[in-house]
Structure formats: C-alpha cells, structure tokens
Amino acid sequence: MKSATQTKDLDALLDAAADLYARGQLDEAARLYRRAEAAEPRDVRSAYSLAVIDIRAGRAQRALRRLRAVIALDPGLFAAQQNLGAVCENLGLWGEACSAYEQALARRPDAVETRFSLARLLAIMGRVDQAKDAYRVLIADPASRPRALVRLAVLAPEAIGDDDLAELARAAADPAMDARTRTGACFALGEAQERRGADDEAFAAFAAGNRMQHDALAAAGGPGHPDAVARAHRAAVQSVQALFTAEFIARHQGRGSASSAPIFIVGMPRSGSSLIEQILASHRQVQGMGESAALSDLVDRDFTGASKAPGDWRRLAQAYLSVMRARGWRGDERGGGRLVDKTLENHLRVGLIHLMFPNAVILHSIRDPVDTCLACWRQLFASGNETLYDLRQIGEAYVLYRRMMRHWESVLPGRVIEVSHEALVADPESRTRWLVNDACGLEWDPNCLRFDETAGPVRTASAAQVRRPIFQSSLRRWRRYEAHLGPLLEGLGPYAPDGPRTA
C-alpha cells in the first residue's frame, strides 16, 4: 500500500504533467507521465494519458497497445473504451472498434457521439438491422434526431416514412440547422424521393446538397478547395505520366517482391468496386481490406522528388505487407492468404504497384461513365472527393482518370484487368467465375456467388447495397435525370453517350 506521501507525490507529478499537456508541451508531459507510470504501474491515469498523447501525435499503433493495457487494468473506464474504438476504427480493426464502442455505451448509454460511432461501425460490419436500431435510439432524442434521421435515410431509404420525409425536407430548408446536417438532409431527401419515383424532386434535393457541399469546400479555401484539388489532380497525372515511361519501368523491373498476395482494385468512386471486393472477400482464401492510405503513405516517404524513385522496390513491398498485417491481414507474402486493397486512387500508382508486386493482380473497376458520375454526384462522401460535387467538374475528373488509365495501358499493355460492372450484373455466375478463376487465379469457391451473406467490413457508400444480391435497378439510372445532365455530359466530352458536346 502506498503511503500518504507517495500518493501526494504521485498526484503532484500527474498534475504537473497535465499542466504541460494543457500548454501543448507533449514531450515534456509524456516524460512526467512515464515517471508516474514507473512509480505506480497499476494506476491507469498515467498510462491512459500517454495513450492520449500518442493519439494526438498520430502514433496510432502505440496508442492501441497502451489503451488495450489500460482496459485490461480497468475495463470500466469509459474514456479508454471510447478512444480504443476510435483508434481501432482508424486502423481498420472494425470488430474490436465495434466492441469497444459497445463497452463504452454499457458504461454511459447517454453518450450520443459514441452511439453515432457505433451505428456507423455496425453498418460497416454488415449488421445493418442493429445499425438501424442504434439510429432509432438517437432519433428518439430531440437533440440528435435530425442528424440521426439523415443517417438512417442514407443507410436505409426504405425505412423513411412520409412524416420522416417531411421532416427531412424541413431540415434541408432550415438555415438555422448546422451545415453538415442540412447538407446531409438534402442528400437523404434525394434518396427517399428517388425511391418514390419523384425524380424531379429527387434531382432538386441532390442539386441543393451538392451546391451546399461545394460552396462549403470553396469557402474553406486552401488545398481542399475543389478547384485547387482539380489542379493538383491534373498535376499528379502529368507528373506520373512523365516519370513512369515504358523505359523507366523496364529499367526498374525485376527488383520487386515475388508475392502474389495483393489484389488491387482501382478506378473511379461508385463504379462497382465494392461489389468486386465483396465477391472476392467471400472466397475462403481472400481477405477484403477496404480502402487505406497504406501505399500512398509509404510512397510519400520514399519518393524524394518527382524525378526519383525508391531504390528498393522489394523493401517497399514488404513494408506495405507489414502495414496490412497491422491492419488485420492474416496472410503472409509466401501465398498464405490473399488480400484485396480497394483504394481507388491507386489508379495513379499502377506503375508503382507493378514494380513492387510484379505478380499482383490489378483490377480496374469500370462502369458506364454517366452512371458512374451520377452516382458520385448523388453521394455525400465522408471526406475527400472534393471535385465530385459539381456536374461539370465530375465529368472532367472522370476524363482525367481515364487519361491516366490509358497511359498505363500504353506503357504496361495488358497489365490491368478491366472488370465491367454491367457485365457482372447481367451475367453474375459466369462473370463471377471469370473474376475468381481467370482474373485472380483463384480456385473456385461457391461462396463467391453468395457474397451478400459474407460477414466483414465494407467502409464505402455501398455498405448496405453489397449486403443484397446483385440487382439491376442502378443500371442506366442516369436516363431518369437526362434532362438535367447537360453540364455533366459536356464535362465528359468523349465519354458522353454521343461524344463531345459544346455549351
């Protein structure tokens, strides 16, 4: 048992550390917290505070280890469970994140933000009915009702009744509503109206939501301004095309990993990529890893300039696989399990992938250009995708991405395998067999035809859709809105149904 003096000294040390933390002196605060931890290892205050510092400093893996240790000592600490959920979510450890949020709510059922986090995670994990129940709990509270109603409408438009629809319309039109909820209400209202066949009303709601989001991004300025993002994308494509010539690729080949574990899916958002991943993740030898910054983070560290490249592609490949293991991949680079990386923006990194993993599969998810772009416009993304809230700008972004893919075909002919969404939907059995056997070189697994029954995370706008059998209702959806799509068709230029258009 500690003496009164020891307790007083420990409290003084913790108070001093907390003061340093409050003043932003994180390293000094951490030094005092470590002293306190050494003096009394079973006092969770110092260990928890060190975890918070790790979170603030972006050291997610270290924070994860500390929070697990804290909870082992004190499972009832709400803040530790809440932060464990957030860290696990950031790392893609969906099951542990869900459990942590549930444990946190068991201690504090009135924690609104925790319940929102849990509902989002339940949807990602495919536990859609439980996600609906979580949102209904939040809807019952007047303070959280508007935001929860928006989330429920986006997750399950069929759950929205006429009274709910009227409330969404009021929220969308209410200038006193917080901007994010009001914008979300517009998108949710569009989904609900579209489901009722009220296409003009749906388009008007989507248009209002896109206008709000575009204006908010523009008002914020900086690198997230849609025009700035569009310029950065054009510059990135030009830089990659200039660097990854056929001669450059030939000169660097033969230095990568022999592993065939990764299956990369690249393309444009809302092109059917989640369906491809879910089919493959239903295979007994494949694990879906969703989207991540694993490759871009490694590349950003290794490239020191636009004209330079990593000197050791094999090392870079091994580092990538290590990151994926830390994110929950249970395989190994010698073929003990495949993984699917569905980071669509890796269409900029096909050359990198080829040099790192010459035996990896690279799939290009492709769908009707107008349907793809309209689906983007109908979606309020959680983050990023700043150029996808204006019809003309979406068309221009599509043209730019296809320009990048044409470059890869010219310098790496046949390396990327196109997977047509329309073909997959039209003939699911034969195209699924082709995808599994021919495209990915896997033995046939009948579970791939029952992908809608597969448990596992889907962290995309298609989280609910891919839990259902293949459906054709989204094919040529754009025809319902054709009269309103002039700016998109002009932006698409050669990818518009009738070729280039002028104003």
PDB file of C-alpha atoms in Angstrom, residues 100-331:
ATOM      1  CA  ALA A 100     -15.068  -1.004 -27.676  1.00  0.00           C
ATOM      2  CA  TYR A 101     -17.931   1.347 -28.554  1.00  0.00           C
ATOM      3  CA  GLU A 102     -20.427  -1.177 -27.186  1.00  0.00           C
ATOM      4  CA  GLN A 103     -18.446  -1.408 -23.954  1.00  0.00           C
ATOM      5  CA  ALA A 104     -18.302   2.382 -23.709  1.00  0.00           C
ATOM      6  CA  LEU A 105     -22.074   2.646 -24.159  1.00  0.00           C
ATOM      7  CA  ALA A 106     -22.616  -0.009 -21.493  1.00  0.00           C
ATOM      8  CA  ARG A 107     -20.993   2.450 -19.090  1.00  0.00           C
ATOM      9  CA  ARG A 108     -22.662   5.590 -20.480  1.00  0.00           C
ATOM     10  CA  PRO A 109     -25.795   4.863 -22.539  1.00  0.00           C
ATOM     11  CA  ASP A 110     -26.360   8.621 -22.990  1.00  0.00           C
ATOM     12  CA  ALA A 111     -23.074   9.143 -24.901  1.00  0.00           C
ATOM     13  CA  VAL A 112     -24.524  10.442 -28.167  1.00  0.00           C
ATOM     14  CA  GLU A 113     -21.343  10.627 -30.232  1.00  0.00           C
ATOM     15  CA  THR A 114     -20.342   7.136 -29.146  1.00  0.00           C
ATOM     16  CA  ARG A 115     -23.688   5.785 -30.309  1.00  0.00           C
ATOM     17  CA  PHE A 116     -23.297   7.549 -33.666  1.00  0.00           C
ATOM     18  CA  SER A 117     -19.867   5.930 -33.982  1.00  0.00           C
ATOM     19  CA  LEU A 118     -21.289   2.534 -33.087  1.00  0.00           C
ATOM     20  CA  ALA A 119     -24.131   2.870 -35.604  1.00  0.00           C
ATOM     21  CA  ARG A 120     -21.656   3.744 -38.343  1.00  0.00           C
ATOM     22  CA  LEU A 121     -19.465   0.759 -37.418  1.00  0.00           C
ATOM     23  CA  LEU A 122     -22.435  -1.618 -37.303  1.00  0.00           C
ATOM     24  CA  ALA A 123     -23.318  -0.607 -40.868  1.00  0.00           C
ATOM     25  CA  ILE A 124     -19.718  -1.149 -41.980  1.00  0.00           C
ATOM     26  CA  MET A 125     -19.712  -4.583 -40.345  1.00  0.00           C
ATOM     27  CA  GLY A 126     -22.883  -5.571 -42.156  1.00  0.00           C
ATOM     28  CA  ARG A 127     -25.018  -5.537 -39.015  1.00  0.00           C
ATOM     29  CA  VAL A 128     -27.488  -3.235 -40.754  1.00  0.00           C
ATOM     30  CA  ASP A 129     -30.535  -4.017 -38.611  1.00  0.00           C
ATOM     31  CA  GLN A 130     -28.554  -3.236 -35.464  1.00  0.00           C
ATOM     32  CA  ALA A 131     -27.312  -0.030 -37.075  1.00  0.00           C
ATOM     33  CA  LYS A 132     -30.918   0.961 -37.767  1.00  0.00           C
ATOM     34  CA  ASP A 133     -31.801   0.262 -34.130  1.00  0.00           C
ATOM     35  CA  ALA A 134     -28.921   2.457 -32.959  1.00  0.00           C
ATOM     36  CA  TYR A 135     -30.100   5.307 -35.154  1.00  0.00           C
ATOM     37  CA  ARG A 136     -33.666   4.890 -33.888  1.00  0.00           C
ATOM     38  CA  VAL A 137     -32.406   5.316 -30.321  1.00  0.00           C
ATOM     39  CA  LEU A 138     -30.767   8.558 -31.422  1.00  0.00           C
ATOM     40  CA  ILE A 139     -33.881   9.640 -33.321  1.00  0.00           C
ATOM     41  CA  ALA A 140     -35.860   9.371 -30.089  1.00  0.00           C
ATOM     42  CA  ASP A 141     -33.710  12.152 -28.601  1.00  0.00           C
ATOM     43  CA  PRO A 142     -34.792  15.584 -29.965  1.00  0.00           C
ATOM     44  CA  ALA A 143     -31.206  16.870 -29.748  1.00  0.00           C
ATOM     45  CA  SER A 144     -29.779  14.178 -32.020  1.00  0.00           C
ATOM     46  CA  ARG A 145     -32.921  13.447 -34.063  1.00  0.00           C
ATOM     47  CA  PRO A 146     -32.172  15.471 -37.242  1.00  0.00           C
ATOM     48  CA  ARG A 147     -28.674  14.052 -37.735  1.00  0.00           C
ATOM     49  CA  ALA A 148     -29.764  10.503 -36.887  1.00  0.00           C
ATOM     50  CA  LEU A 149     -32.726  10.709 -39.258  1.00  0.00           C
ATOM     51  CA  VAL A 150     -30.350  11.773 -42.033  1.00  0.00           C
ATOM     52  CA  ARG A 151     -28.022   8.842 -41.319  1.00  0.00           C
ATOM     53  CA  LEU A 152     -30.905   6.366 -41.252  1.00  0.00           C
ATOM     54  CA  ALA A 153     -32.292   7.707 -44.526  1.00  0.00           C
ATOM     55  CA  VAL A 154     -28.927   7.287 -46.255  1.00  0.00           C
ATOM     56  CA  LEU A 155     -28.394   3.799 -44.822  1.00  0.00           C
ATOM     57  CA  ALA A 156     -31.927   2.551 -45.477  1.00  0.00           C
ATOM     58  CA  PRO A 157     -34.154   4.869 -47.566  1.00  0.00           C
ATOM     59  CA  GLU A 158     -36.933   2.270 -47.363  1.00  0.00           C
ATOM     60  CA  ALA A 159     -37.157   2.907 -43.604  1.00  0.00           C
ATOM     61  CA  ILE A 160     -38.246   6.517 -44.155  1.00  0.00           C
ATOM     62  CA  GLY A 161     -41.976   7.170 -43.873  1.00  0.00           C
ATOM     63  CA  ASP A 162     -43.967  10.158 -45.104  1.00  0.00           C
ATOM     64  CA  ASP A 163     -43.632  12.006 -41.797  1.00  0.00           C
ATOM     65  CA  ASP A 164     -39.881  11.413 -41.830  1.00  0.00           C
ATOM     66  CA  LEU A 165     -39.739  12.668 -45.406  1.00  0.00           C
ATOM     67  CA  ALA A 166     -41.480  15.882 -44.430  1.00  0.00           C
ATOM     68  CA  GLU A 167     -39.057  16.336 -41.544  1.00  0.00           C
ATOM     69  CA  LEU A 168     -36.072  15.827 -43.840  1.00  0.00           C
ATOM     70  CA  ALA A 169     -37.491  18.470 -46.178  1.00  0.00           C
ATOM     71  CA  ARG A 170     -37.820  20.910 -43.274  1.00  0.00           C
ATOM     72  CA  ALA A 171     -34.261  20.199 -42.140  1.00  0.00           C
ATOM     73  CA  ALA A 172     -32.923  20.691 -45.653  1.00  0.00           C
ATOM     74  CA  ALA A 173     -34.616  24.081 -45.896  1.00  0.00           C
ATOM     75  CA  ASP A 174     -33.791  25.295 -42.374  1.00  0.00           C
ATOM     76  CA  PRO A 175     -30.933  27.858 -42.415  1.00  0.00           C
ATOM     77  CA  ALA A 176     -30.629  27.525 -38.624  1.00  0.00           C
ATOM     78  CA  MET A 177     -29.694  23.836 -38.941  1.00  0.00           C
ATOM     79  CA  ASP A 178     -25.968  23.075 -38.714  1.00  0.00           C
ATOM     80  CA  ALA A 179     -24.464  22.982 -42.197  1.00  0.00           C
ATOM     81  CA  ARG A 180     -23.361  19.342 -42.262  1.00  0.00           C
ATOM     82  CA  THR A 181     -26.748  18.042 -41.103  1.00  0.00           C
ATOM     83  CA  ARG A 182     -28.598  20.313 -43.520  1.00  0.00           C
ATOM     84  CA  THR A 183     -26.427  19.153 -46.415  1.00  0.00           C
ATOM     85  CA  GLY A 184     -26.902  15.529 -45.389  1.00  0.00           C
ATOM     86  CA  ALA A 185     -30.661  16.098 -45.217  1.00  0.00           C
ATOM     87  CA  CYS A 186     -30.647  17.178 -48.859  1.00  0.00           C
ATOM     88  CA  PHE A 187     -28.869  14.002 -49.964  1.00  0.00           C
ATOM     89  CA  ALA A 188     -31.100  11.839 -47.776  1.00  0.00           C
ATOM     90  CA  LEU A 189     -34.186  13.585 -49.137  1.00  0.00           C
ATOM     91  CA  GLY A 190     -32.960  12.899 -52.670  1.00  0.00           C
ATOM     92  CA  GLU A 191     -32.551   9.182 -51.887  1.00  0.00           C
ATOM     93  CA  ALA A 192     -36.021   8.973 -50.381  1.00  0.00           C
ATOM     94  CA  GLN A 193     -37.706  10.889 -53.216  1.00  0.00           C
ATOM     95  CA  GLU A 194     -35.911   8.808 -55.828  1.00  0.00           C
ATOM     96  CA  ARG A 195     -37.147   5.644 -54.156  1.00  0.00           C
ATOM     97  CA  ARG A 196     -40.703   7.014 -54.501  1.00  0.00           C
ATOM     98  CA  GLY A 197     -40.193   7.721 -58.211  1.00  0.00           C
ATOM     99  CA  ALA A 198     -40.293  11.506 -57.737  1.00  0.00           C
ATOM    100  CA  ASP A 199     -37.276  12.063 -59.987  1.00  0.00           C
ATOM    101  CA  ASP A 200     -37.509  15.823 -60.467  1.00  0.00           C
ATOM    102  CA  GLU A 201     -37.902  16.375 -56.726  1.00  0.00           C
ATOM    103  CA  ALA A 202     -35.025  13.968 -56.072  1.00  0.00           C
ATOM    104  CA  PHE A 203     -32.761  15.777 -58.514  1.00  0.00           C
ATOM    105  CA  ALA A 204     -33.592  19.130 -56.941  1.00  0.00           C
ATOM    106  CA  ALA A 205     -32.701  17.776 -53.487  1.00  0.00           C
ATOM    107  CA  PHE A 206     -29.413  16.296 -54.721  1.00  0.00           C
ATOM    108  CA  ALA A 207     -28.618  19.555 -56.510  1.00  0.00           C
ATOM    109  CA  ALA A 208     -29.194  21.567 -53.334  1.00  0.00           C
ATOM    110  CA  GLY A 209     -26.990  19.225 -51.286  1.00  0.00           C
ATOM    111  CA  ASN A 210     -24.188  19.283 -53.836  1.00  0.00           C
ATOM    112  CA  ARG A 211     -24.339  23.062 -54.067  1.00  0.00           C
ATOM    113  CA  MET A 212     -24.081  23.382 -50.273  1.00  0.00           C
ATOM    114  CA  GLN A 213     -21.142  20.984 -50.052  1.00  0.00           C
ATOM    115  CA  HIS A 214     -19.307  22.540 -52.986  1.00  0.00           C
ATOM    116  CA  ASP A 215     -19.807  26.040 -51.575  1.00  0.00           C
ATOM    117  CA  ALA A 216     -18.638  24.935 -48.117  1.00  0.00           C
ATOM    118  CA  LEU A 217     -15.458  23.414 -49.562  1.00  0.00           C
ATOM    119  CA  ALA A 218     -14.835  26.519 -51.658  1.00  0.00           C
ATOM    120  CA  ALA A 219     -15.418  28.832 -48.690  1.00  0.00           C
ATOM    121  CA  ALA A 220     -12.943  26.874 -46.577  1.00  0.00           C
ATOM    122  CA  GLY A 221     -10.318  27.557 -49.227  1.00  0.00           C
ATOM    123  CA  GLY A 222      -6.804  26.174 -49.083  1.00  0.00           C
ATOM    124  CA  PRO A 223      -5.794  22.852 -50.628  1.00  0.00           C
ATOM    125  CA  GLY A 224      -9.307  21.456 -50.133  1.00  0.00           C
ATOM    126  CA  HIS A 225     -10.917  23.993 -52.497  1.00  0.00           C
ATOM    127  CA  PRO A 226     -12.446  21.965 -55.366  1.00  0.00           C
ATOM    128  CA  ASP A 227     -10.558  23.989 -57.979  1.00  0.00           C
ATOM    129  CA  ALA A 228      -7.271  23.520 -56.099  1.00  0.00           C
ATOM    130  CA  VAL A 229      -7.895  19.777 -55.836  1.00  0.00           C
ATOM    131  CA  ALA A 230      -8.664  19.596 -59.566  1.00  0.00           C
ATOM    132  CA  ARG A 231      -5.396  21.384 -60.358  1.00  0.00           C
ATOM    133  CA  ALA A 232      -3.485  19.058 -58.020  1.00  0.00           C
ATOM    134  CA  HIS A 233      -5.022  16.021 -59.718  1.00  0.00           C
ATOM    135  CA  ARG A 234      -4.044  17.291 -63.168  1.00  0.00           C
ATOM    136  CA  ALA A 235      -0.506  17.966 -61.952  1.00  0.00           C
ATOM    137  CA  ALA A 236      -0.299  14.490 -60.388  1.00  0.00           C
ATOM    138  CA  VAL A 237      -1.372  12.802 -63.615  1.00  0.00           C
ATOM    139  CA  GLN A 238       1.139  14.804 -65.624  1.00  0.00           C
ATOM    140  CA  SER A 239       3.924  14.019 -63.127  1.00  0.00           C
ATOM    141  CA  VAL A 240       3.170  10.293 -63.063  1.00  0.00           C
ATOM    142  CA  GLN A 241       2.970  10.097 -66.854  1.00  0.00           C
ATOM    143  CA  ALA A 242       6.281  11.914 -67.179  1.00  0.00           C
ATOM    144  CA  LEU A 243       8.035   9.626 -64.682  1.00  0.00           C
ATOM    145  CA  PHE A 244       6.544   6.224 -65.457  1.00  0.00           C
ATOM    146  CA  THR A 245       7.540   5.827 -69.066  1.00  0.00           C
ATOM    147  CA  ALA A 246       7.992   2.434 -70.676  1.00  0.00           C
ATOM    148  CA  GLU A 247      11.766   2.958 -70.465  1.00  0.00           C
ATOM    149  CA  PHE A 248      11.627   3.812 -66.731  1.00  0.00           C
ATOM    150  CA  ILE A 249       9.526   0.731 -65.972  1.00  0.00           C
ATOM    151  CA  ALA A 250      11.821  -1.542 -67.984  1.00  0.00           C
ATOM    152  CA  ARG A 251      14.858  -0.153 -66.167  1.00  0.00           C
ATOM    153  CA  HIS A 252      13.380  -0.801 -62.702  1.00  0.00           C
ATOM    154  CA  GLN A 253      11.723  -4.170 -63.311  1.00  0.00           C
ATOM    155  CA  GLY A 254      12.890  -7.288 -61.511  1.00  0.00           C
ATOM    156  CA  ARG A 255      13.528  -5.661 -58.127  1.00  0.00           C
ATOM    157  CA  GLY A 256      10.139  -6.207 -56.527  1.00  0.00           C
ATOM    158  CA  SER A 257       8.573  -8.828 -54.278  1.00  0.00           C
ATOM    159  CA  ALA A 258       7.668 -12.267 -55.591  1.00  0.00           C
ATOM    160  CA  SER A 259       4.471 -12.172 -53.521  1.00  0.00           C
ATOM    161  CA  SER A 260       1.163 -12.533 -55.339  1.00  0.00           C
ATOM    162  CA  ALA A 261      -0.837 -11.832 -52.172  1.00  0.00           C
ATOM    163  CA  PRO A 262      -2.307  -8.417 -53.049  1.00  0.00           C
ATOM    164  CA  ILE A 263      -5.259  -7.873 -55.345  1.00  0.00           C
ATOM    165  CA  PHE A 264      -5.590  -4.168 -56.079  1.00  0.00           C
ATOM    166  CA  ILE A 265      -8.838  -2.609 -57.281  1.00  0.00           C
ATOM    167  CA  VAL A 266      -8.512   0.819 -58.884  1.00  0.00           C
ATOM    168  CA  GLY A 267     -10.899   3.133 -60.662  1.00  0.00           C
ATOM    169  CA  MET A 268     -13.445   5.865 -60.058  1.00  0.00           C
ATOM    170  CA  PRO A 269     -15.675   6.020 -56.969  1.00  0.00           C
ATOM    171  CA  ARG A 270     -19.140   4.470 -57.358  1.00  0.00           C
ATOM    172  CA  SER A 271     -18.024   2.277 -60.250  1.00  0.00           C
ATOM    173  CA  GLY A 272     -18.942  -1.096 -58.713  1.00  0.00           C
ATOM    174  CA  SER A 273     -15.659  -1.667 -56.904  1.00  0.00           C
ATOM    175  CA  SER A 274     -17.306  -2.592 -53.594  1.00  0.00           C
ATOM    176  CA  LEU A 275     -19.213  -5.381 -55.328  1.00  0.00           C
ATOM    177  CA  ILE A 276     -15.944  -6.749 -56.747  1.00  0.00           C
ATOM    178  CA  GLU A 277     -14.284  -6.628 -53.345  1.00  0.00           C
ATOM    179  CA  GLN A 278     -17.230  -8.279 -51.605  1.00  0.00           C
ATOM    180  CA  ILE A 279     -17.292 -11.118 -54.135  1.00  0.00           C
ATOM    181  CA  LEU A 280     -13.567 -11.744 -53.718  1.00  0.00           C
ATOM    182  CA  ALA A 281     -13.670 -11.349 -49.933  1.00  0.00           C
ATOM    183  CA  SER A 282     -16.255 -14.149 -49.856  1.00  0.00           C
ATOM    184  CA  HIS A 283     -13.521 -16.542 -51.034  1.00  0.00           C
ATOM    185  CA  ARG A 284     -12.061 -18.672 -48.256  1.00  0.00           C
ATOM    186  CA  GLN A 285      -8.510 -17.622 -49.209  1.00  0.00           C
ATOM    187  CA  VAL A 286      -9.143 -13.878 -49.596  1.00  0.00           C
ATOM    188  CA  GLN A 287      -9.480 -11.086 -47.070  1.00  0.00           C
ATOM    189  CA  GLY A 288     -11.013  -7.737 -48.023  1.00  0.00           C
ATOM    190  CA  MET A 289      -9.046  -4.820 -46.556  1.00  0.00           C
ATOM    191  CA  GLY A 290     -11.128  -1.957 -47.917  1.00  0.00           C
ATOM    192  CA  GLU A 291      -9.530   1.407 -48.606  1.00  0.00           C
ATOM    193  CA  SER A 292      -6.418   2.680 -46.879  1.00  0.00           C
ATOM    194  CA  ALA A 293      -3.557   5.123 -47.235  1.00  0.00           C
ATOM    195  CA  ALA A 294      -1.050   2.288 -46.798  1.00  0.00           C
ATOM    196  CA  LEU A 295       0.510   2.605 -50.238  1.00  0.00           C
ATOM    197  CA  SER A 296       0.343   6.384 -50.546  1.00  0.00           C
ATOM    198  CA  ASP A 297       1.912   6.876 -47.111  1.00  0.00           C
ATOM    199  CA  LEU A 298       4.818   4.591 -47.966  1.00  0.00           C
ATOM    200  CA  VAL A 299       5.319   6.170 -51.360  1.00  0.00           C
ATOM    201  CA  ASP A 300       5.216   9.690 -49.950  1.00  0.00           C
ATOM    202  CA  ARG A 301       8.022   8.735 -47.580  1.00  0.00           C
ATOM    203  CA  ASP A 302      10.128   7.051 -50.264  1.00  0.00           C
ATOM    204  CA  PHE A 303       9.832   9.489 -53.129  1.00  0.00           C
ATOM    205  CA  THR A 304      12.042  12.494 -52.545  1.00  0.00           C
ATOM    206  CA  GLY A 305      11.035  14.246 -55.729  1.00  0.00           C
ATOM    207  CA  ALA A 306       9.066  13.838 -58.911  1.00  0.00           C
ATOM    208  CA  SER A 307      12.106  12.555 -60.807  1.00  0.00           C
ATOM    209  CA  LYS A 308      13.241   9.985 -58.221  1.00  0.00           C
ATOM    210  CA  ALA A 309      12.027   6.542 -57.276  1.00  0.00           C
ATOM    211  CA  PRO A 310      12.625   4.132 -54.405  1.00  0.00           C
ATOM    212  CA  GLY A 311      15.843   2.217 -54.857  1.00  0.00           C
ATOM    213  CA  ASP A 312      14.480  -0.949 -53.277  1.00  0.00           C
ATOM    214  CA  TRP A 313      11.057  -1.944 -54.564  1.00  0.00           C
ATOM    215  CA  ARG A 314      11.174  -5.223 -52.634  1.00  0.00           C
ATOM    216  CA  ARG A 315      11.669  -3.406 -49.335  1.00  0.00           C
ATOM    217  CA  LEU A 316       8.795  -1.091 -50.153  1.00  0.00           C
ATOM    218  CA  ALA A 317       6.581  -4.108 -50.939  1.00  0.00           C
ATOM    219  CA  GLN A 318       7.479  -5.779 -47.651  1.00  0.00           C
ATOM    220  CA  ALA A 319       6.731  -2.565 -45.776  1.00  0.00           C
ATOM    221  CA  TYR A 320       3.313  -2.425 -47.461  1.00  0.00           C
ATOM    222  CA  LEU A 321       2.503  -6.007 -46.434  1.00  0.00           C
ATOM    223  CA  SER A 322       3.610  -5.213 -42.862  1.00  0.00           C
ATOM    224  CA  VAL A 323       1.173  -2.294 -42.754  1.00  0.00           C
ATOM    225  CA  MET A 324      -1.602  -4.550 -43.989  1.00  0.00           C
ATOM    226  CA  ARG A 325      -0.787  -7.111 -41.287  1.00  0.00           C
ATOM    227  CA  ALA A 326      -1.013  -4.355 -38.693  1.00  0.00           C
ATOM    228  CA  ARG A 327      -4.442  -3.531 -40.140  1.00  0.00           C
ATOM    229  CA  GLY A 328      -5.605  -7.119 -39.594  1.00  0.00           C
ATOM    230  CA  TRP A 329      -4.486  -9.084 -42.651  1.00  0.00           C
ATOM    231  CA  ARG A 330      -3.857 -12.642 -41.508  1.00  0.00           C
ATOM    232  CA  GLY A 331      -1.885 -13.872 -44.525  1.00  0.00           C
TER     233      GLY A 331
END
